[in-house]
């Protein structure tokens, strides 16, 4: 049975979240402008529900977990030619020793390979290209004992124009996102028939005008095309998402900054040639405040509303409230905490996955996520820490057999990070 919690969630594999460290690096150019950094992160702890098993099953599906993440990066911040590249491979396993052998997995990984090249960064005209590739295999939203194995790639290119003194800037960017899920276990119809695979072409234009030294306004416009080229059953509908927002951001007072924007967004899903989302109330935007009462303390919070196409449900709307805290304690300790609550509005269900839409109701989810981390910096390149991440989902969606898709998951890790 598939536990469909795909869109707008953090229910998929949780990251290692080790402390952020940065060493001096190894110079690979005579002027030290180009540096090579190598790092290693590790963590071990308990994941109470790595497969997001529904609460309605009334079973404990937790397990011990361990992760190891080596990485390397190159940074050349030149004004005429700048480059930044990164590669990482996170390996993890679940030994299946807490009374449930179904959780046993010894080949879990998250990988990343990315690079960005920018030409004439400080000039009137600039150009940038980049690519990010990842291949991940981790427990997430499938039935207990299953994993997602997926390939994702993003190609991007853009141009920037900064006329005159730089108060006004324009950026035009194009990106191509591709996601392919692999049926490595041979037992999941949605993966095998390509119903989760997608492609997204998007074009975005942004104009910024700085009317105060640390405050400015912006206009952001974007449009795209989402398709599902490997959907053998023809379940998913193509979409042409559009978005327009007008806003202002920057410093309000000496210790208070923020952002405010409002606009319109619509995934423009086409169902048999007609726009299925024409009646959608597409008001979107964001409001955020940040307060820094001292150099060691930062508080923030806000609200964001957005829409995007998604497999199986046409689209998902995310109404998210969030708060954050960053606190330095005694110079070497760093405490951080983040929390958010998302109200997720799903479009019409495209296949008989649950009873939410077959009973005449659109799917509606509430998702609470809370994370906290305490790090101790031994040096600027070596740190230890402990972090905890909680996900709690409530939903009106249930499987035809009766299992509600709501779940609770908590992961606690003791971590180590070193980077030179």
Coordinates of C-alpha atoms in Angstrom, one line a residue:
X1 CA 0.0 0.0 0.0
X2 CA 1.3 3.4 -0.9
X3 CA 1.2 6.1 1.7
X4 CA 0.7 9.2 -0.5
X5 CA 2.3 12.1 1.3
X6 CA 4.2 13.4 -1.6
X7 CA 3.6 17.0 -2.3
X8 CA 4.4 19.9 0.0
X9 CA 5.8 17.7 2.8
X10 CA 9.0 17.0 4.7
X11 CA 8.0 13.4 5.3
X12 CA 10.7 12.1 3.1
X13 CA 14.1 11.2 4.3
X14 CA 15.4 13.6 7.0
X15 CA 18.8 15.0 6.5
X16 CA 21.8 14.6 8.7
X17 CA 21.7 18.3 9.8
X18 CA 25.2 18.3 11.3
X19 CA 26.7 21.7 12.5
X20 CA 27.9 24.0 9.8
X21 CA 31.7 24.3 9.9
X22 CA 34.2 25.8 7.5
X23 CA 38.0 25.4 7.5
X24 CA 40.6 27.5 5.6
X25 CA 40.7 25.1 2.7
X26 CA 43.6 24.1 0.4
X27 CA 44.8 26.7 -2.1
X28 CA 44.7 25.4 -5.6
X29 CA 45.7 28.7 -7.3
X30 CA 48.8 30.9 -6.6
X31 CA 46.7 33.9 -5.3
X32 CA 44.6 31.6 -3.0
X33 CA 41.4 32.9 -4.7
X34 CA 40.5 29.3 -5.6
X35 CA 40.2 26.9 -2.6
X36 CA 39.4 23.2 -2.2
X37 CA 37.5 22.2 0.9
X38 CA 37.0 18.6 2.1
X39 CA 34.7 17.5 4.9
X40 CA 33.1 14.7 6.7
X41 CA 29.9 14.5 8.7
X42 CA 28.5 11.6 10.8
X43 CA 25.5 11.0 12.9
X44 CA 23.8 8.2 14.9
X45 CA 20.6 8.0 16.8
X46 CA 16.9 6.9 16.7
X47 CA 14.2 7.4 14.0
X48 CA 10.8 6.5 15.4
X49 CA 9.1 6.2 12.0
X50 CA 11.5 6.2 9.1
X51 CA 8.8 5.0 6.6
X52 CA 6.1 7.5 7.7
X53 CA 3.9 4.5 8.7
X54 CA 0.3 5.7 9.4
X55 CA -0.8 6.1 13.0
X56 CA -3.9 4.1 12.1
X57 CA -1.8 0.9 11.9
X58 CA -1.0 1.2 15.6
X59 CA 2.5 -0.3 15.3
X60 CA 5.9 0.9 16.3
X61 CA 8.1 1.0 13.2
X62 CA 11.2 2.8 14.6
X63 CA 14.8 1.8 14.3
X64 CA 18.3 2.9 15.2
X65 CA 20.0 4.8 12.4
X66 CA 23.5 5.9 11.4
X67 CA 24.7 8.2 8.6
X68 CA 28.1 9.2 7.1
X69 CA 28.5 12.1 4.7
X70 CA 31.9 12.9 3.0
X71 CA 31.9 16.0 0.8
X72 CA 34.2 18.2 -1.2
X73 CA 33.8 21.7 -2.7
X74 CA 35.7 24.2 -4.8
X75 CA 35.1 27.9 -4.6
X76 CA 36.6 30.5 -6.9
X77 CA 35.0 33.9 -6.3
X78 CA 36.5 35.9 -9.2
X79 CA 34.9 39.1 -10.4
X80 CA 35.3 38.3 -14.1
X81 CA 34.9 34.5 -13.8
X82 CA 33.5 32.8 -10.7
X83 CA 32.9 29.1 -10.1
X84 CA 31.5 27.1 -7.2
X85 CA 31.2 23.3 -7.2
X86 CA 30.1 20.8 -4.6
X87 CA 29.9 17.0 -4.3
X88 CA 28.6 14.9 -1.4
X89 CA 27.5 11.3 -0.7
X90 CA 25.5 10.6 2.4
X91 CA 25.4 6.9 3.3
X92 CA 23.1 5.5 5.9
X93 CA 21.5 2.3 7.2
X94 CA 18.8 1.0 9.5
X95 CA 19.9 -2.3 11.2
X96 CA 16.4 -3.4 12.0
X97 CA 17.2 -4.5 15.6
X98 CA 14.3 -2.8 17.5
X99 CA 11.8 -5.6 17.1
X100 CA 10.9 -5.0 13.5
X101 CA 13.1 -6.6 10.9
X102 CA 11.1 -5.0 8.1
X103 CA 12.9 -1.7 8.7
X104 CA 16.3 -3.3 7.9
X105 CA 18.1 -1.4 5.1
X106 CA 21.8 -1.3 4.6
X107 CA 22.0 0.7 1.3
X108 CA 20.5 4.1 1.9
X109 CA 22.1 7.1 0.3
X110 CA 21.6 10.7 -0.7
X111 CA 24.0 12.1 -3.2
X112 CA 24.6 15.6 -4.7
X113 CA 26.8 16.9 -7.5
X114 CA 26.4 20.6 -8.4
X115 CA 28.3 23.4 -10.1
X116 CA 27.7 27.0 -11.0
X117 CA 29.7 29.3 -13.3
X118 CA 29.2 33.1 -13.4
X119 CA 30.7 35.5 -15.9
X120 CA 31.3 39.2 -15.1
X121 CA 29.7 39.0 -11.7
X122 CA 30.3 42.7 -10.8
X123 CA 29.7 44.1 -14.3
X124 CA 26.7 45.7 -15.9
X125 CA 25.9 42.5 -17.8
X126 CA 26.5 39.1 -16.3
X127 CA 25.7 35.5 -17.3
X128 CA 25.4 32.3 -15.2
X129 CA 24.9 28.6 -15.9
X130 CA 24.7 25.7 -13.5
X131 CA 23.5 22.2 -12.9
X132 CA 22.6 20.0 -9.9
X133 CA 22.3 16.3 -9.9
X134 CA 21.2 13.9 -7.1
X135 CA 20.5 10.2 -6.8
X136 CA 18.8 9.3 -3.6
X137 CA 17.6 6.0 -2.1
X138 CA 15.9 6.5 1.3
X139 CA 12.8 5.5 3.2
X140 CA 10.1 8.1 2.9
X141 CA 6.4 7.9 2.0
X142 CA 6.1 4.3 0.8
X143 CA 4.8 1.3 2.8
X144 CA 7.0 0.0 5.6
X145 CA 10.1 -1.8 4.3
X146 CA 10.1 0.1 1.0
X147 CA 12.3 3.0 -0.2
X148 CA 12.2 5.7 -2.8
X149 CA 15.0 5.5 -5.4
X150 CA 14.9 8.6 -7.5
X151 CA 17.1 10.7 -9.8
X152 CA 16.7 14.4 -9.9
X153 CA 18.5 17.0 -12.1
X154 CA 18.2 20.8 -12.5
X155 CA 19.8 22.7 -15.4
X156 CA 19.7 26.5 -15.0
X157 CA 20.9 29.6 -16.9
X158 CA 20.4 33.3 -16.4
X159 CA 21.4 36.8 -17.3
X160 CA 21.6 39.9 -15.2
X161 CA 21.6 43.6 -16.0
X162 CA 22.6 46.3 -13.6
X163 CA 22.4 49.7 -15.4
X164 CA 23.7 53.0 -14.0
X165 CA 24.7 53.0 -10.4
X166 CA 23.1 49.7 -9.6
X167 CA 20.0 50.8 -7.8
X168 CA 17.9 49.0 -10.5
X169 CA 18.7 45.4 -11.4
X170 CA 17.1 42.8 -13.7
X171 CA 17.5 39.1 -13.7
X172 CA 16.1 36.6 -16.3
X173 CA 16.5 32.9 -15.6
X174 CA 15.5 29.6 -17.1
X175 CA 15.6 26.2 -15.4
X176 CA 14.7 22.6 -16.4
X177 CA 13.9 20.2 -13.6
X178 CA 13.6 16.5 -14.1
X179 CA 12.6 13.8 -11.6
X180 CA 12.6 10.1 -12.3
X181 CA 11.7 7.4 -9.8
X182 CA 13.2 3.9 -10.2
X183 CA 11.2 0.7 -9.3
X184 CA 14.2 -1.0 -7.7
X185 CA 11.9 -3.3 -5.6
X186 CA 9.6 -4.2 -8.4
X187 CA 6.4 -4.0 -6.3
X188 CA 5.0 -0.5 -6.7
X189 CA 2.6 0.3 -9.5
X190 CA 2.9 4.1 -9.3
X191 CA 6.7 4.0 -9.6
X192 CA 6.7 1.4 -12.3
X193 CA 4.1 3.2 -14.5
X194 CA 5.9 6.5 -14.2
X195 CA 3.1 8.4 -12.4
X196 CA 5.6 10.1 -10.1
X197 CA 8.0 11.2 -12.8
X198 CA 7.9 14.8 -13.9
X199 CA 9.6 17.5 -16.0
X200 CA 9.3 21.3 -15.4
X201 CA 10.5 24.1 -17.7
X202 CA 10.3 27.5 -16.0
X203 CA 11.2 31.1 -17.0
X204 CA 11.5 33.8 -14.3
X205 CA 12.0 37.5 -14.5
X206 CA 12.8 39.7 -11.5
X207 CA 13.3 43.4 -11.2
X208 CA 14.8 45.0 -8.0
X209 CA 14.9 48.7 -7.1
X210 CA 16.9 49.8 -4.1
X211 CA 15.3 53.1 -2.9
X212 CA 17.2 53.1 0.5
X213 CA 20.7 51.8 1.3
X214 CA 19.4 48.6 2.8
X215 CA 15.8 48.5 1.5
X216 CA 14.2 47.9 -1.9
X217 CA 11.2 46.8 -3.8
X218 CA 10.9 44.0 -6.3
X219 CA 8.6 42.5 -9.0
X220 CA 8.8 38.8 -9.7
X221 CA 7.1 37.1 -12.7
X222 CA 7.4 33.4 -13.7
X223 CA 5.8 30.9 -15.9
X224 CA 6.4 27.3 -16.7
X225 CA 5.3 23.9 -18.2
X226 CA 5.0 20.8 -16.1
X227 CA 4.6 17.4 -17.8
X228 CA 4.7 13.8 -16.9
X229 CA 6.4 12.1 -19.9
X230 CA 6.7 8.6 -18.5
X231 CA 3.1 8.4 -17.1
X232 CA 2.0 5.2 -19.0
X233 CA -1.5 5.3 -17.6
X234 CA -2.1 9.0 -18.5
X235 CA -3.2 9.8 -15.0
X236 CA -1.6 13.2 -14.6
X237 CA -2.6 16.4 -16.3
X238 CA -0.2 18.9 -17.8
X239 CA 0.1 22.2 -16.1
X240 CA 1.4 25.7 -17.0
X241 CA 2.0 27.4 -13.7
X242 CA 2.1 31.2 -13.6
X243 CA 3.1 33.5 -10.7
X244 CA 3.3 37.3 -10.2
X245 CA 4.3 39.0 -7.0
X246 CA 5.1 42.6 -6.0
X247 CA 7.0 43.2 -2.7
X248 CA 9.4 45.1 -0.6
X249 CA 12.3 43.8 1.6
X250 CA 15.2 45.0 3.7
X251 CA 15.7 46.9 7.0
X252 CA 12.8 48.5 8.8
X253 CA 14.7 49.7 11.8
X254 CA 18.3 49.2 12.9
X255 CA 17.6 45.7 14.4
X256 CA 14.5 44.8 12.5
X257 CA 14.2 43.6 8.9
X258 CA 11.5 42.0 6.9
X259 CA 9.8 41.1 3.7
X260 CA 6.3 41.6 2.4
X261 CA 4.9 40.5 -0.9
X262 CA 1.5 39.8 -2.5
X263 CA 0.5 38.5 -5.9
X264 CA -1.4 35.9 -7.9
X265 CA -0.5 32.3 -8.7
X266 CA -2.3 29.5 -10.6
X267 CA -0.9 26.1 -11.6
X268 CA -3.2 26.2 -14.7
X269 CA -3.8 22.5 -14.9
X270 CA -5.3 21.3 -18.2
X271 CA -7.9 18.6 -18.0
X272 CA -9.1 17.4 -21.5
X273 CA -8.2 20.8 -23.0
X274 CA -10.0 22.8 -20.3
X275 CA -8.4 24.7 -17.4
X276 CA -9.3 22.7 -14.3
X277 CA -8.0 25.3 -11.9
X278 CA -9.8 28.4 -13.2
X279 CA -11.9 28.8 -10.0
X280 CA -8.8 28.6 -7.8
X281 CA -8.4 31.5 -5.3
X282 CA -4.7 32.1 -6.3
X283 CA -3.8 35.0 -3.9
X284 CA -0.3 34.3 -2.8
X285 CA 2.5 36.1 -0.9
X286 CA 4.7 36.3 2.1
X287 CA 5.1 38.3 5.2
X288 CA 8.2 37.9 7.4
X289 CA 9.9 39.8 10.2
X290 CA 13.5 39.3 11.5
X291 CA 14.7 40.8 14.8
X292 CA 18.3 40.8 15.9
X293 CA 18.5 42.3 19.4
X294 CA 22.2 41.5 19.7
X295 CA 25.0 40.0 17.6
X296 CA 24.3 36.6 19.2
X297 CA 20.5 36.4 18.9
X298 CA 18.3 36.3 15.9
X299 CA 14.5 35.8 15.9
X300 CA 12.2 35.5 12.9
X301 CA 8.8 34.4 11.8
X302 CA 6.2 34.8 9.1
X303 CA 3.6 33.4 6.7
X304 CA 3.9 32.2 3.1
X305 CA 1.2 31.0 0.7
X306 CA 2.1 29.4 -2.7
X307 CA 0.8 26.9 -5.3
X308 CA 2.6 24.4 -7.5
X309 CA 1.6 21.4 -9.7
X310 CA 2.2 18.0 -8.3
X311 CA 1.7 14.4 -9.4
X312 CA -1.5 12.5 -8.6
X313 CA -3.4 15.6 -7.2
X314 CA -3.1 18.2 -10.0
X315 CA -1.7 20.8 -7.6
X316 CA -0.9 21.6 -4.0
X317 CA -1.3 24.9 -2.1
X318 CA 0.9 25.5 0.9
X319 CA -0.2 28.0 3.6
X320 CA 2.7 28.0 6.0
X321 CA 3.3 29.7 9.3
X322 CA 6.9 29.6 10.6
X323 CA 9.2 30.8 13.4
X324 CA 13.0 30.5 13.9
X325 CA 15.6 31.2 16.6
X326 CA 19.4 31.4 16.4
X327 CA 21.4 31.9 19.6
X328 CA 25.1 31.8 20.3
X329 CA 25.9 30.8 23.9
X330 CA 29.2 31.5 25.5
X331 CA 31.0 31.8 22.2
X332 CA 31.3 28.1 21.3
X333 CA 27.7 26.8 21.8
X334 CA 25.1 27.5 19.1
X335 CA 21.4 26.8 19.6
X336 CA 19.0 26.9 16.7
X337 CA 15.3 26.1 16.5
X338 CA 12.8 26.1 13.7
X339 CA 9.1 25.4 13.6
X340 CA 6.3 25.6 11.1
X341 CA 2.7 24.6 10.5
X342 CA 1.5 24.0 6.9
X343 CA -2.1 23.8 5.8
X344 CA -1.9 21.9 2.5
X345 CA -4.7 22.2 -0.1
X346 CA -4.7 19.4 -2.7
X347 CA -6.4 19.5 -6.0
X348 CA -8.6 16.8 -7.5
X349 CA -7.2 13.3 -6.9
X350 CA -6.2 11.7 -10.2
X351 CA -6.4 8.1 -9.2
X352 CA -8.1 6.1 -6.5
X353 CA -5.5 6.4 -3.8
X354 CA -7.7 7.5 -0.9
X355 CA -11.3 8.2 0.0
X356 CA -10.7 11.9 0.4
X357 CA -12.0 13.0 -3.0
X358 CA -14.1 9.9 -3.8
X359 CA -16.4 11.0 -0.9
X360 CA -16.7 14.4 -2.4
X361 CA -14.1 16.3 -0.4
X362 CA -10.8 17.6 -1.6
X363 CA -7.8 16.5 0.4
X364 CA -6.7 18.8 3.2
X365 CA -3.6 18.1 5.4
X366 CA -2.1 19.8 8.4
X367 CA 1.6 19.3 8.9
X368 CA 3.6 20.4 11.9
X369 CA 7.4 20.3 11.8
X370 CA 9.7 21.2 14.7
X371 CA 13.5 21.0 14.7
X372 CA 16.1 22.0 17.3
X373 CA 19.9 21.6 17.3
X374 CA 22.6 22.4 19.8
X375 CA 26.2 22.5 18.5
X376 CA 29.6 22.9 20.3
X377 CA 32.4 24.3 18.1
X378 CA 35.7 22.9 19.2
X379 CA 37.4 24.9 16.5
X380 CA 36.1 26.7 13.4
X381 CA 36.5 23.5 11.4
X382 CA 35.4 20.8 14.0
X383 CA 32.1 20.6 15.9
X384 CA 29.8 18.1 17.7
X385 CA 26.1 18.4 18.2
X386 CA 22.7 16.9 18.8
X387 CA 19.6 17.6 16.8
X388 CA 16.0 16.5 16.8
X389 CA 13.3 16.8 14.1
X390 CA 9.6 16.1 14.6
X391 CA 7.0 15.7 11.8
X392 CA 3.3 15.3 12.6
X393 CA 0.7 15.0 9.9
X394 CA -3.1 15.0 10.1
X395 CA -5.2 14.5 7.0
X396 CA -8.7 13.6 5.8
X397 CA -7.1 11.2 3.2
X398 CA -7.4 7.5 3.9
X399 CA -6.8 4.3 1.9
X400 CA -9.8 2.5 0.6
X401 CA -9.0 -0.2 3.1
X402 CA -9.5 2.3 5.9
X403 CA -5.9 3.3 7.0
X404 CA -5.7 7.1 7.5
X405 CA -2.5 8.6 6.1
X406 CA -1.7 10.7 9.2
X407 CA 1.6 9.9 11.0
X408 CA 4.1 11.0 13.6
X409 CA 7.9 10.8 13.0
X410 CA 10.8 11.9 15.2
X411 CA 14.5 11.6 14.5
X412 CA 17.2 12.3 17.1
X413 CA 20.9 12.3 16.1
X414 CA 24.2 12.9 17.8
X415 CA 26.5 14.4 15.1
X416 CA 30.1 15.2 14.3
X417 CA 31.2 17.6 11.6
X418 CA 34.7 18.4 10.3
X419 CA 35.7 20.5 7.3
X420 CA 39.0 21.8 6.2

